[in-house]
XYZ file of C-alpha atoms in Angstrom:
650
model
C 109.236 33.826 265.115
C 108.963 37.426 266.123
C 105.671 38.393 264.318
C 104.197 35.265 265.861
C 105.332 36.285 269.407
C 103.962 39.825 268.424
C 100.398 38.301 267.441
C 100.191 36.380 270.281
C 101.269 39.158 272.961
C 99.010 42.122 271.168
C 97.805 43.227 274.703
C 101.697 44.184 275.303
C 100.858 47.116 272.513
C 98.941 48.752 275.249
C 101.694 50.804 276.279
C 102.891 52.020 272.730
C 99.654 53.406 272.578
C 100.023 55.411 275.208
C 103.593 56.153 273.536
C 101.905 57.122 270.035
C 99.439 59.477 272.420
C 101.641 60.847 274.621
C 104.842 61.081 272.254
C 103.450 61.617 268.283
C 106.693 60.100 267.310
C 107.272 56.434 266.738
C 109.743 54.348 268.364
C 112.285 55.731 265.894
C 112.699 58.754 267.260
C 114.786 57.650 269.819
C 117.441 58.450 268.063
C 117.323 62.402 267.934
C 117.759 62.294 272.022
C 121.047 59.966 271.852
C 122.217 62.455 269.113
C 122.455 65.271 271.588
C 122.901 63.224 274.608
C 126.443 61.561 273.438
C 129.589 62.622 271.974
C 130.142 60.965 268.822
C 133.514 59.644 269.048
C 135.454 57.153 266.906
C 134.361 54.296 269.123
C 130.604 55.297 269.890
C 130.038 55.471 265.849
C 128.795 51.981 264.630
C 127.771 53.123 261.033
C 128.104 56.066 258.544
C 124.902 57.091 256.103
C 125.865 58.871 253.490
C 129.360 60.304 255.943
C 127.432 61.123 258.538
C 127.872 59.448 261.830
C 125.086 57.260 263.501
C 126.319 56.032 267.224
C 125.888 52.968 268.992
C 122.970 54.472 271.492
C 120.929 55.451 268.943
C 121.011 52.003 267.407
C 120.597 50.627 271.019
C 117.610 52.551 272.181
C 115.638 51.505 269.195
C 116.751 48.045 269.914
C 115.584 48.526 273.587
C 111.785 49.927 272.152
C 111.703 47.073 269.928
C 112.156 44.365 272.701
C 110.012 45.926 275.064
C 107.219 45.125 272.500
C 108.387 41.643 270.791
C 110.419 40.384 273.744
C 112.874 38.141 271.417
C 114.030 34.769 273.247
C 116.990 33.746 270.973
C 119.700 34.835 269.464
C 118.007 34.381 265.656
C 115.204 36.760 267.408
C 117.343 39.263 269.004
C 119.405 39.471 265.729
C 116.262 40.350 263.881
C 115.443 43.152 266.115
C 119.083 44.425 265.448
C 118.722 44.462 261.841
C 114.995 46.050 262.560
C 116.617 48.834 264.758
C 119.506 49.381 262.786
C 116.969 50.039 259.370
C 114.909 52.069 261.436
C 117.132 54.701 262.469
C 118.656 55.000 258.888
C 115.012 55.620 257.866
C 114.413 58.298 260.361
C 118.319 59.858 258.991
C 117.217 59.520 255.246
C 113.777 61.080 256.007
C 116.023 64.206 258.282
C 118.123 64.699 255.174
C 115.581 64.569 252.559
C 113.776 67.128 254.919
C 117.030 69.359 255.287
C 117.141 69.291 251.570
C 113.618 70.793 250.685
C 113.848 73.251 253.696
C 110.536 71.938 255.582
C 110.522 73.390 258.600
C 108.266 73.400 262.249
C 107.682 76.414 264.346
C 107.590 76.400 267.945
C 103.982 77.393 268.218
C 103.506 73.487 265.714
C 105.237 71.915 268.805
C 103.530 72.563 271.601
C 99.893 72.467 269.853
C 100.795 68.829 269.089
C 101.868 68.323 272.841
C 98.877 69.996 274.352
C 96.984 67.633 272.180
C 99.008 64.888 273.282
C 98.079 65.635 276.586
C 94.677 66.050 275.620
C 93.916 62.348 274.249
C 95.967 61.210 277.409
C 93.620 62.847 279.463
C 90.216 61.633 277.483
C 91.423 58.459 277.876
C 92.256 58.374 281.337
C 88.484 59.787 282.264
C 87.358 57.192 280.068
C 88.536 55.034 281.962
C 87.553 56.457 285.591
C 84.341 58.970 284.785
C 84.983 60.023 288.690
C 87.980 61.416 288.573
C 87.985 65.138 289.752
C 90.307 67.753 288.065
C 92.564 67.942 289.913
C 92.892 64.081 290.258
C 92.753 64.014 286.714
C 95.757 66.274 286.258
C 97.825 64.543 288.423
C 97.441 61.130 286.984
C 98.352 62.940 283.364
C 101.268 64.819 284.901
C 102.350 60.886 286.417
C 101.715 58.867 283.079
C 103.916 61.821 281.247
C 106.138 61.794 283.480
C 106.854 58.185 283.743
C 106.340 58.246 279.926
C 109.460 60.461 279.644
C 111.684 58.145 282.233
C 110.887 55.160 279.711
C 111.362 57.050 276.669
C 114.658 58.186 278.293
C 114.412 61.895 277.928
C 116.896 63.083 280.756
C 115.875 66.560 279.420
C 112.245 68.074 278.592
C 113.603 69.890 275.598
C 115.259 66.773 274.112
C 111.581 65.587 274.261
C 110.185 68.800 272.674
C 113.184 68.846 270.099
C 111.613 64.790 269.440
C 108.208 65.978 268.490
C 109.536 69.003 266.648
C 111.742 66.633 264.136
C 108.661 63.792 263.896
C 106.303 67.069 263.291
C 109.126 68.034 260.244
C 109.077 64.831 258.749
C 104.899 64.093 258.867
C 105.411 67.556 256.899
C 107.692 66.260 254.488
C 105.596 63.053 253.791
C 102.267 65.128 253.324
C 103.649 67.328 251.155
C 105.241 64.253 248.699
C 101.872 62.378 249.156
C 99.481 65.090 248.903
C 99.033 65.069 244.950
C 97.559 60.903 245.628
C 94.348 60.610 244.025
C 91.565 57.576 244.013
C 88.962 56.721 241.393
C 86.016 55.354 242.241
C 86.851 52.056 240.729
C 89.940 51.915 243.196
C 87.220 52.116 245.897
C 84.829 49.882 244.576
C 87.442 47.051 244.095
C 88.462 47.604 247.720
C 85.485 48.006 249.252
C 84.862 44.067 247.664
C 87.719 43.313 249.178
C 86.811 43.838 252.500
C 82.954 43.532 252.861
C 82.241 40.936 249.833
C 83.003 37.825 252.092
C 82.450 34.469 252.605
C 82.117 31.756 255.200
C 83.088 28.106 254.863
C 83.194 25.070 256.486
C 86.368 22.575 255.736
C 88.665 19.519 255.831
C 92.458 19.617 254.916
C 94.472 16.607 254.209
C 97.363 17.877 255.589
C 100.855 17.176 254.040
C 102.130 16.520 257.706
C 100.079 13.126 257.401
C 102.773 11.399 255.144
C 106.027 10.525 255.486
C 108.871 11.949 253.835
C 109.804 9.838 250.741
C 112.483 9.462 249.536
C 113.818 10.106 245.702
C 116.265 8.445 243.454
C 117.985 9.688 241.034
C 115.333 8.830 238.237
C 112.680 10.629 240.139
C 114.280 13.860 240.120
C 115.382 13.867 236.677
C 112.166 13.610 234.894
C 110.449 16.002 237.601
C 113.941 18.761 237.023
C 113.017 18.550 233.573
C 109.271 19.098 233.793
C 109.534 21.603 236.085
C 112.624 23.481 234.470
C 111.219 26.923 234.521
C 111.253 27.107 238.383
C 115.215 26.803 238.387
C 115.986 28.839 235.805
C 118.554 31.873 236.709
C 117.674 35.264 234.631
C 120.075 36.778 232.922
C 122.243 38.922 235.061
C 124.651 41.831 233.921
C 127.529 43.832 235.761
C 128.546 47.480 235.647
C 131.688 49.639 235.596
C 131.197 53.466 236.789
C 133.099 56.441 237.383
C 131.444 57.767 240.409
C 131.935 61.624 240.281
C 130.986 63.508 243.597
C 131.056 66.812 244.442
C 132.860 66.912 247.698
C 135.871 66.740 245.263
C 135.693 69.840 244.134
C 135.403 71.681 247.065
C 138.449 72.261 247.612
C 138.732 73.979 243.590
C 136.516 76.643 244.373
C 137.141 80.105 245.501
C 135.582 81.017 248.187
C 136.552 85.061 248.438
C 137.415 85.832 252.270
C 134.974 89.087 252.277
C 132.212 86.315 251.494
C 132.614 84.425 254.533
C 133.274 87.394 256.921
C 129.933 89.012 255.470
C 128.043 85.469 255.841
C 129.556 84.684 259.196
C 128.720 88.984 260.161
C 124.975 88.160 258.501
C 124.668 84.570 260.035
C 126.293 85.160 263.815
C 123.073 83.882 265.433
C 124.223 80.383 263.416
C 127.409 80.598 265.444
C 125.896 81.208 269.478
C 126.743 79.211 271.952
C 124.612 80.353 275.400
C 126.256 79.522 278.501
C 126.624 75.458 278.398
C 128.118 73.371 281.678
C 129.487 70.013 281.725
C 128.519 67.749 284.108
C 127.927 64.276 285.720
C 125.158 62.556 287.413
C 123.976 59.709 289.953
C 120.185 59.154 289.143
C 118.506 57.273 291.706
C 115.399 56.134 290.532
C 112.008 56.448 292.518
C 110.479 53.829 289.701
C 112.398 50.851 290.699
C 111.923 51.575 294.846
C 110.281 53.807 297.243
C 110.833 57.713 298.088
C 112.555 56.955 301.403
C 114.551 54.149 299.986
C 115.544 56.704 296.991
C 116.255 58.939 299.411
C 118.440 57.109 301.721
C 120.138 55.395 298.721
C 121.266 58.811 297.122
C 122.332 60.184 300.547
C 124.300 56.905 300.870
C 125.828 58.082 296.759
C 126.332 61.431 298.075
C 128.081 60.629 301.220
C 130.702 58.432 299.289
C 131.527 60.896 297.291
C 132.382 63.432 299.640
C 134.595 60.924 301.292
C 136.879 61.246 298.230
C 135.514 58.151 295.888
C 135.689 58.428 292.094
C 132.402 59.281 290.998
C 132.059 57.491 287.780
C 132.883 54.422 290.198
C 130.686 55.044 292.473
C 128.320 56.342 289.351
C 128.469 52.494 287.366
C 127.833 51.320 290.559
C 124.555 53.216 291.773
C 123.513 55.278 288.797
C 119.857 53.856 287.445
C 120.061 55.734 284.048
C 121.140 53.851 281.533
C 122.398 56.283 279.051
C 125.167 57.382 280.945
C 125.641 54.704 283.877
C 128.565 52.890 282.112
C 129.841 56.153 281.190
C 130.495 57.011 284.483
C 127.572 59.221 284.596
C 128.733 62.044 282.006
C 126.118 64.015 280.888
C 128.062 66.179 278.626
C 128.152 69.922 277.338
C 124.598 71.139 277.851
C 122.827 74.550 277.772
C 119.801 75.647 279.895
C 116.641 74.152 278.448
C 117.570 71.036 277.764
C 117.137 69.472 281.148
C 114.040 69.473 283.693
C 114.049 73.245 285.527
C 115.133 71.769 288.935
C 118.446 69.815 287.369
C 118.898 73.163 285.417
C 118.780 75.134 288.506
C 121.558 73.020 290.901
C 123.426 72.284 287.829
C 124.067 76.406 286.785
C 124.463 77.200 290.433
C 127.034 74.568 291.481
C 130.979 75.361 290.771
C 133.198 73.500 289.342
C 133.706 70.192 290.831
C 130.989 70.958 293.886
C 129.176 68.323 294.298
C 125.515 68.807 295.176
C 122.956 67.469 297.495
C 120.570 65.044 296.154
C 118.169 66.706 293.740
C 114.356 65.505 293.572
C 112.880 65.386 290.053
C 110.384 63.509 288.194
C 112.624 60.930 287.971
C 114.278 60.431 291.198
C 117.171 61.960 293.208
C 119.880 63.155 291.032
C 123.314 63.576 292.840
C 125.363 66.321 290.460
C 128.837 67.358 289.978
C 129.685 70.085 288.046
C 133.315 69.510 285.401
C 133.210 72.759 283.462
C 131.615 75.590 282.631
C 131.715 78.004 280.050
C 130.243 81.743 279.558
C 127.938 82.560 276.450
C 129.801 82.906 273.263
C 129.501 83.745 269.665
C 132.165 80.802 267.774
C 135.222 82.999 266.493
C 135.567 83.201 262.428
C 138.902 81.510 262.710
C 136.757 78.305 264.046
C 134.299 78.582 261.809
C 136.282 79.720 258.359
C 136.341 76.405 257.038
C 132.943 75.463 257.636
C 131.803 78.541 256.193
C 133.718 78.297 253.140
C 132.445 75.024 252.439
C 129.050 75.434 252.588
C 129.682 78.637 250.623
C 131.374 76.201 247.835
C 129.202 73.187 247.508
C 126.767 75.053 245.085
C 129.584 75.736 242.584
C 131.180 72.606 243.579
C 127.921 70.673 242.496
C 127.885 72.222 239.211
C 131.418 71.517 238.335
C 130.931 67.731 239.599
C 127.398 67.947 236.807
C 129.916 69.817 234.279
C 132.880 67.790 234.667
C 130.464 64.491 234.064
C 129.153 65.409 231.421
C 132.071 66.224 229.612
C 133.517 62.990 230.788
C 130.612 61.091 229.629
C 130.338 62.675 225.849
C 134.418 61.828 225.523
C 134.131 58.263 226.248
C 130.909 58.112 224.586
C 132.944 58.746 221.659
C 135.757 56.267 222.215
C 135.627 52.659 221.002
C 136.324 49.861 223.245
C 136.513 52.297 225.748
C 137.546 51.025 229.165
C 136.288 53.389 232.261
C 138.677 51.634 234.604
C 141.660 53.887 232.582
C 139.495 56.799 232.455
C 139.264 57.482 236.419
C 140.566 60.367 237.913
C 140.457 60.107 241.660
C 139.435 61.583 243.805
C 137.374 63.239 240.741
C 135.871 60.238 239.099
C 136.774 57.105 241.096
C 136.315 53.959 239.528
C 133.714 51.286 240.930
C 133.033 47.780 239.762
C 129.885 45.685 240.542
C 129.436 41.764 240.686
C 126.648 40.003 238.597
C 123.003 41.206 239.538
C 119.426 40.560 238.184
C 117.093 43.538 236.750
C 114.816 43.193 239.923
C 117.588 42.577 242.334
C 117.390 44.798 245.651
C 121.974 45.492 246.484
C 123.345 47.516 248.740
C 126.618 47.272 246.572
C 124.457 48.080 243.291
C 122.617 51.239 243.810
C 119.187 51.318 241.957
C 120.087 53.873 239.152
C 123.778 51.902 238.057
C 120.940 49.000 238.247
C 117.859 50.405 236.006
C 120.407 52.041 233.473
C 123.014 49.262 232.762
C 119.452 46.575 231.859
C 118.508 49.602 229.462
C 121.079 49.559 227.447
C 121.065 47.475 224.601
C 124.932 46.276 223.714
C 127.586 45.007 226.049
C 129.952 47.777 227.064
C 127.541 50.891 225.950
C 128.119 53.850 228.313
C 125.667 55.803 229.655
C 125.521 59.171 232.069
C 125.763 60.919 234.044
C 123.474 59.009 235.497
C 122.659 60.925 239.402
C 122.822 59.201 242.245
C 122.094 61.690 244.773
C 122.678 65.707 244.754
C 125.764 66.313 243.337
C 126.961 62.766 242.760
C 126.689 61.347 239.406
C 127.741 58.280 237.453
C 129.371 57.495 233.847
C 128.000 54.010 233.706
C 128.807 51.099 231.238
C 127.516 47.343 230.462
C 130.912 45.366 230.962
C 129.577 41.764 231.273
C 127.036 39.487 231.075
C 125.399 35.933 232.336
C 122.709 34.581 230.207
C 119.721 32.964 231.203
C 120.644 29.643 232.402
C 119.462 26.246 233.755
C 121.835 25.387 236.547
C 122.533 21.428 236.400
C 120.603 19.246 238.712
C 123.927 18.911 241.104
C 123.596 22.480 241.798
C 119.998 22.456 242.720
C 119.298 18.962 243.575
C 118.002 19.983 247.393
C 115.231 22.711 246.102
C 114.633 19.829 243.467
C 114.191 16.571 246.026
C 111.698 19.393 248.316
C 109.818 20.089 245.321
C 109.496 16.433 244.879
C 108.597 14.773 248.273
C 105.800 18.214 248.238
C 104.493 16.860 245.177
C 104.680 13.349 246.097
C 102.222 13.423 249.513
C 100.282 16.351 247.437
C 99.216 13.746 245.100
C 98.677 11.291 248.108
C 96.279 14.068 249.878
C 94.870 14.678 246.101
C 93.492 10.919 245.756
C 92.346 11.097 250.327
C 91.119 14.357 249.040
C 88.929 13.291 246.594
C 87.705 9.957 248.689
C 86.182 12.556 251.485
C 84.939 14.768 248.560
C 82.631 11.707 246.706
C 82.006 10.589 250.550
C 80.296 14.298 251.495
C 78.704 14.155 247.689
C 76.643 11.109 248.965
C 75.721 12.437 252.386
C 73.932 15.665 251.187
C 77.322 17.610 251.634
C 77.714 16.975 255.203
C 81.473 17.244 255.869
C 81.333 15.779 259.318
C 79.867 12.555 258.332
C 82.207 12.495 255.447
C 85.113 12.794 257.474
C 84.520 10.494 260.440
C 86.642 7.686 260.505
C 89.653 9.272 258.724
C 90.804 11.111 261.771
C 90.338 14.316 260.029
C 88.632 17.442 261.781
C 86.044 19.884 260.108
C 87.250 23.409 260.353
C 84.951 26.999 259.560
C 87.000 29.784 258.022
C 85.525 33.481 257.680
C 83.721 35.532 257.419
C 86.969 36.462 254.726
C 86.471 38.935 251.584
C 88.344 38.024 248.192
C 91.417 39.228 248.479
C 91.757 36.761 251.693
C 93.075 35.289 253.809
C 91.676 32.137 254.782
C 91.805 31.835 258.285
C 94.241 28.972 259.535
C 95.266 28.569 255.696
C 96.271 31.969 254.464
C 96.443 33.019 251.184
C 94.449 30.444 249.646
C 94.095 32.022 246.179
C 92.282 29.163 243.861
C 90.550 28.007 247.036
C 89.181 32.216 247.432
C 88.137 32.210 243.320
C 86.733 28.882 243.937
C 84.504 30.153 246.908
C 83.129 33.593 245.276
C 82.285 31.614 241.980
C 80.135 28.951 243.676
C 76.732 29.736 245.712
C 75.887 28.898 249.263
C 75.489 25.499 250.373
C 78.042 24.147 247.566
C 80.810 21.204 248.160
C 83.881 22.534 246.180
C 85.711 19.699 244.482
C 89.840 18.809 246.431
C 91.464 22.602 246.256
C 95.519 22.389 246.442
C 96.929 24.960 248.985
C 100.759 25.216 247.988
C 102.754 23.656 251.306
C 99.906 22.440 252.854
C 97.988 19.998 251.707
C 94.392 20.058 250.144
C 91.112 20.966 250.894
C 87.350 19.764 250.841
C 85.383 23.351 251.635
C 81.721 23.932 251.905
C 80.551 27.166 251.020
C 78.258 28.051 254.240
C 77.253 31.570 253.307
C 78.280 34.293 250.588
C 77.865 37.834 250.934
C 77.320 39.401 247.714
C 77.940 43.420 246.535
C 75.337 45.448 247.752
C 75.315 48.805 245.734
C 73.593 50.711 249.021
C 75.830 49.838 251.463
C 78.764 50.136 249.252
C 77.690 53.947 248.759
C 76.810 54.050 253.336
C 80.540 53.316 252.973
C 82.005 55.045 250.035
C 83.982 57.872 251.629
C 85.628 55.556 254.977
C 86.670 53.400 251.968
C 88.356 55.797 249.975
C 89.814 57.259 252.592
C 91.381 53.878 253.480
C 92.168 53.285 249.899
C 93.837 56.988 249.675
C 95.766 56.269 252.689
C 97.108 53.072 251.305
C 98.468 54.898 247.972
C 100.277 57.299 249.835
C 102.006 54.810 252.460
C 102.734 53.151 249.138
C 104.506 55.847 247.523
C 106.163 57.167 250.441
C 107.428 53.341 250.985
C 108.494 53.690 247.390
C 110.212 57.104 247.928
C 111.987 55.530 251.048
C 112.894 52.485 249.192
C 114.908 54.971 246.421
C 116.678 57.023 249.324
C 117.867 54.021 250.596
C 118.956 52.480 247.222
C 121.167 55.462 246.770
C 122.760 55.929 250.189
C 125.932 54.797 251.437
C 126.214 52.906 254.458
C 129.038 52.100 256.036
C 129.314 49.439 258.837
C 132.046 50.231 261.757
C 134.756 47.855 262.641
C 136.102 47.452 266.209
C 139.934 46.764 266.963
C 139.656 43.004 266.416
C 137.854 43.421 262.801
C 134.054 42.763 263.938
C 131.235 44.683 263.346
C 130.876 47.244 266.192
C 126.650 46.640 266.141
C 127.494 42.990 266.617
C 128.332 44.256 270.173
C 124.558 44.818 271.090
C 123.503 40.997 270.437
C-alpha cells in the first residue's frame, strides 16, 4: 500500500523538507497559485464547497505533490492519492473560509519576515553541509535551490509565491488563535512521558496463523460459533431524518438594499473595485532544467522562428512549451497585473503590443517566448458592474436574520402541530425539504451532516421536531425523527462470509494456542531459553523494543495484552502463549524493563508537555476540521457523458 511505499522510501522526504524550509506552506497550498493562474470555467470546475468553485488544477497539482513523494504504481494507489488530494484542498478552502469569517488577517511586513527566514534555514543548512562555502558561493547556491524550488512548486509568478505564504501565514493564525486556550496537567504529562520512556525489550516466538491451512466450515460449525459470538454482528439501531433546510441566500433577494447605500459603499470602498493595468498573454517556456543553456537557447529560437513564419502558437505552444500549467492550454497565461510574474517576464510582457511577439526571454526558469493578446489601462470597476455585488453583500446581514427569524417561527408552528409532516410544510426556495436514509449515532455521511445527526439520536419519540438546528452561518434546520431500525441480528445468510473468517481465525488460533503452549513448557524446562525451545519446530526467535506501553511491538503492532503482560512481569520472565488478534500467538521473554524514574521524568518534564500540548491542539483543530467538513456541501462535477470530471486525473 501507499503508507508502506512511503515507509520504505523515507529518504524521498528529503526534498519536502527543503519544501517545508523554503516554502512554510504544505503541499496544500498549491492550490492558491492555480486559483489565480486559471479561469474557472464550467469545464475546468470539478467540485463546488459550499458554491464555491474548486478547478481541476488545483486538484491536480496536489495530486502531482503527492506522487512525487509516494510514487503510487496502480490504479488502487493512484486512486488513493486522488481522494488524498481532492480532501486536501477542501481542507485548505474550509480553513480560507473559516479564516474570511473571523477576519484574521497577515500584513505584508508577516510575509516577508517568514521568507527571509525561509531563506535563512535554507542557508544554515546548506553551510552545514559545506562549512567552506564563501558568501558569495553561499548566496548563489540559495538563490539556485529557491529558484529551482519555485519551478517545482510551479510558481510562474514570484507574487503568486508570496500571495502562498501570505494565505498559509493567515491560516497558522487562525489555528493558534482556536488552539491557544489548550492546557496540560501534569498528570497528562506524566502518563505520556510513561508512554514513551517506560519501555521494554523482549525476546520472542510467534506461531504464526500463516502456518495452517485454511479449513473449511460446515454449516454446523458456523451456527454454534454465530450464536456465541452474536454481539460482533449485531447492527445498532439506526434512525432517519426529515428537515426543512432554511438558508439565507433566499432571502436576499427580499431585502432592500437603498441605492444611496451602495453608491456611498462603492464611493467609501473604490480601492475594493481597482483594477491596475492587467495584459493578457501567452507563453512558450523552454526549460533550462530538463537541458542545457545553449540547447534552451537554440530550442526557443527554433519556437520563436516558427512563429514568425505564421504558425499558430498554441500549436506550436502544446508542442514545445515545458510548463505544465498552461502547455495544453495552448500556453495562455491569462489576465495578469504587474507583480505577479518574475521582473524580467513583467518587463517584455508590458512593453510588447498587442500580438508582437517577443524574442526569447531568459529567466530563472528558462527562455520564455511571449505574445501579447490584450491589454487594458488601469481602471476603477464602474457601479453599474458592481451594483449587484454590492447590494448583496450589503443584504446578507439582514438576510441572515430573516433566514434565523423565519426558522424559528417555522419551528414553534410545527412544534405545535400533531402528526405533523415537514415534507407539506416546505416552502422552497425558503425552507426546502431534505430526506436522509438510515444512519447510526456514530456514523461519519456526507449526505447526513453532523448536527441533523447529533439532534435527531437526542430526541426521545419518533417524529419529535426539533430546531432550528444551524448548520453553518445563516443556514438552519427544522429537524424531525421520521423512522427507525432497531437493533438487530442480521441472519447468518447475510453475514455468513465475516462469520466463516471469524471461524477459520479461530480455528488455527486454537491450533497455534496448543504449538504455543508446547514451546512455552519446552523454554520452562530449559531455564527460559527460547532458542533451544524452539529448535526443531522451524520457528525463529525474534527481539522487539526497546517499546514503551502504549506500543507498538515491533513486527507485531499493537499488541495490547501482550504490552500489559510485559510491564506487569520483571526481567528475565517467560510470559505464558499471548494471542495477537490476526496473527497468531506468542511465547515472549521479558529481556529488560525500564521502570519510571521520578528524576529523569522531571530532566524531561517541559519537552514532554510541550509534546503533549502540541498533541491536544492538533487534536482539537482535527476536531474543528472534522465539524467544518461535516457541515459543508460538496458537490462533485459531471462531464458531458455523466462521469465524474476528477475521474479524469486517474
Amino acid at each position: 500500500m501507499v503508507l508502506q511505499h512511503m515507509r520504505r522510501n523515507i529518504h524521498r522526504y528529503k526534498w519536502v523538507l527543503w519544501v517545508v524550509i523554503l516554502s512554510f506552506i504544505p503541499l496544500f497550498g498549491y492550490y492558491y497559485t492555480a486559483s489565480r493562474h486559471e479561469a474557472q470555467t464550467a469545464e475546468e470546475v470539478v467540485l463546488r464547497l459550499d458554491g464555491r468553485p474548486i478547478t481541476r488544477l488545483e486538484v491536480l497539482r496536489e495530486m502531482e505533490a503527492l506522487t512525487s513523494v509516494f510514487r503510487p504504481t496502480s490504479p488502487e494507489q493512484r486512486r488513493i492519492i486522488l481522494q488524498m488530494a481532492k480532501d486536501r484542498v477542501i481542507e485548505t478552502h474550509l480553513w480560507r473560509a473559516l479564516a474570511d469569517r473571523l477576519g484574521v488577517q497577515v500584513t505584508p511586513d508577516e510575509v516577508q519576515a517568514q521568507i527571509r527566514q525561509s531563506l535563512e534555514m535554507l542557508a544554515q543548512q546548506l553551510r552545514m553541509q559545506n562549512p567552506k562555502l564563501t558568501d558569495r558561493e553561499l548566496q548563489a547556491q540559495v538563490q539556485a535551490v529557491f529558484e529551482d524550488f519555485l519551478r517545482r512548486q510551479g510558481f510562474v509568478q514570484y507574487a503568486d509565491y508570496e500571495r502562498a505564504v501570505a494565505e498559509q501565514l493567515r491560516i497558522q493564525k487562525l489555528q493558534n488563535l482556536l488552539s491557544g486556550p489548550v492546557t496540560v496537567s501534569r498528570d497528562e504529562v506524566e502518563q505520556a512521558y510513561r508512554q514513551q520512556y517506560v519501555t521494554a525489550r523482549i525476546a520472542y516466538v510467534e506461531v504464526p496463523l500463516s502456518r495452517y491451512k485454511d479449513p473449511t466450515p460446515t454449516e454446523k460449525d458456523l451456527e454454534p460459533f454465530y450464536q456465541v459470538h452474536a454481539d460482533r454482528y449485531r447492527v445498532p439501531e439506526r434512525r432517519k431524518a426529515g428537515y426543512l433546510r432554511v438558508d439565507a441566500d433566499a432571502f436576499l433577494t427580499d431585502v432592500f438594499v437603498d441605492q444611496t447605500a451602495i453608491e456611498k459603499y462603492y464611493a467609501d470602498h473604490k480601492d475594493q473595485f481597482m483594477e491596475p493595468e492587467r495584459v493578457h498573454a501567452r507563453h512558450v517556456l523552454v526549460s533550462t532544467q530538463k537541458r542545457s543553456e545553449d540547447e534552451a537557447r537554440q530550442r526557443a529560437e527554433t519556437v520563436r522562428a516558427r512563429l514568425k513564419a505564421g504558425e499558430d502558437f498554441a500549436k506550436v505552444a502544446r508542442e514545445y512549451s515545458d510548463d505544465p500549467g498552461t502547455r495544453e492550454k495552448g500556453g495562455d497565461l491569462g489576465w495578469f497585473e504587474r507583480g505577479r510574474m518574475v521582473p524580467e517576464f513583467e518587463q517584455a510582457a508590458f512593453s510588447l503590443a498587442v500580438g508582437q511577439v517577443s524574442e526569447p526571454i531568459r529567466t530563472a526558469y528558462g527562455f520564455h517566448i511571449i505574445q501579447v493578446l490584450e491589454k487594458r489601462p488601469p481602471r476603477v470597476r464602474p457601479l453599474s458592474e458592481v451594483r449587484e455585488e454590492i447590494r448583496r453583500s450589503l443584504a446578507r446581514p439582514e438576510a441572515i436574520r430573516r433566514a434565523r427569524a423565519f426558522a424559528e417561527e417555522l419551528a414553534r408552528q410545527v412544534q405545535t402541530e400533531k402528526g405533523v409532516s415537514l415534507a407539506r410544510r416546505a416552502q422552497p426556495p425558503k425552507a426546502v425539504y431534505v430526506e436522509t436514509d438510515f444512519f447510526a449515532p456514530n456514523e461519519l455521511r456526507a449526505d447526513v451532516p453532523a448536527p441533523i445527526r447529533d439532534t435527531v439520536f437526542s430526541l426521545r419519540t419518533p417524529g419529535e421536531v426539533r430546531g432550528p438546528v444551524a448548520l453553518g452561518e445563516g443556514t438552519y434546520a427544522i429537524v424531525q425523527w421520521t423512522g427507525t431500525l432497531p437493533p438487530t441480528l442480521p441472519p447468518l445468510t447475510e453475514v455468513r462470509d465475516r462469520v466463516a473468517a471469524d471461524w477459520k481465525e479461530a480455528q488455527k488460533m486454537a491450533l497455534a494456542r496448543k504449538e504455543a503452549e508446547e514451546l512455552y513448557q519446552r523454554a520452562l524446562s530449559e531455564n527460559g531459553d527460547l532458542k533451544k525451545a524452539a529448535e526443531g519446530a522451524a520457528l525463529e526467535v525474534k527481539e522487539a523494543g526497546p517499546f514503551p506501553e502504549a506500543g507498538p511491538v515491533g513486527e507485531l503492532g499493537q499488541a495490547s495484552d501482550l504490552v500489559r503482560a510485559v510491564f506487569q512481569a520483571q526481567a528475565d520472565t517467560v510470559l505464558p502463549p499471548i494471542e495477537v488478534p490476526h496473527r497468531g500467538v506468542v511465547v515472549a521473554k521479558v529481556l529488560e524493563r525500564k521502570a519510571f524514574d521520578p528524576k529523569d521524568f522531571e530532566a524531561r518534564y517541559h519537552q514532554v508537555r510541550a509534546q503533549v500540548l502540541q498533541q491536544k491542539r492538533q487534536a482539537l483543530l482535527f476536531s474543528v476540521l472534522e465539524a467544518l467538513k461535516a457541515n459543508a456541501r460538496v458537490e462533485t462535477l459531471k462531464d458531458a457523458r455523466g462521469r465524474d470530471r476528477l475521474e479524469s486525473l486517474m
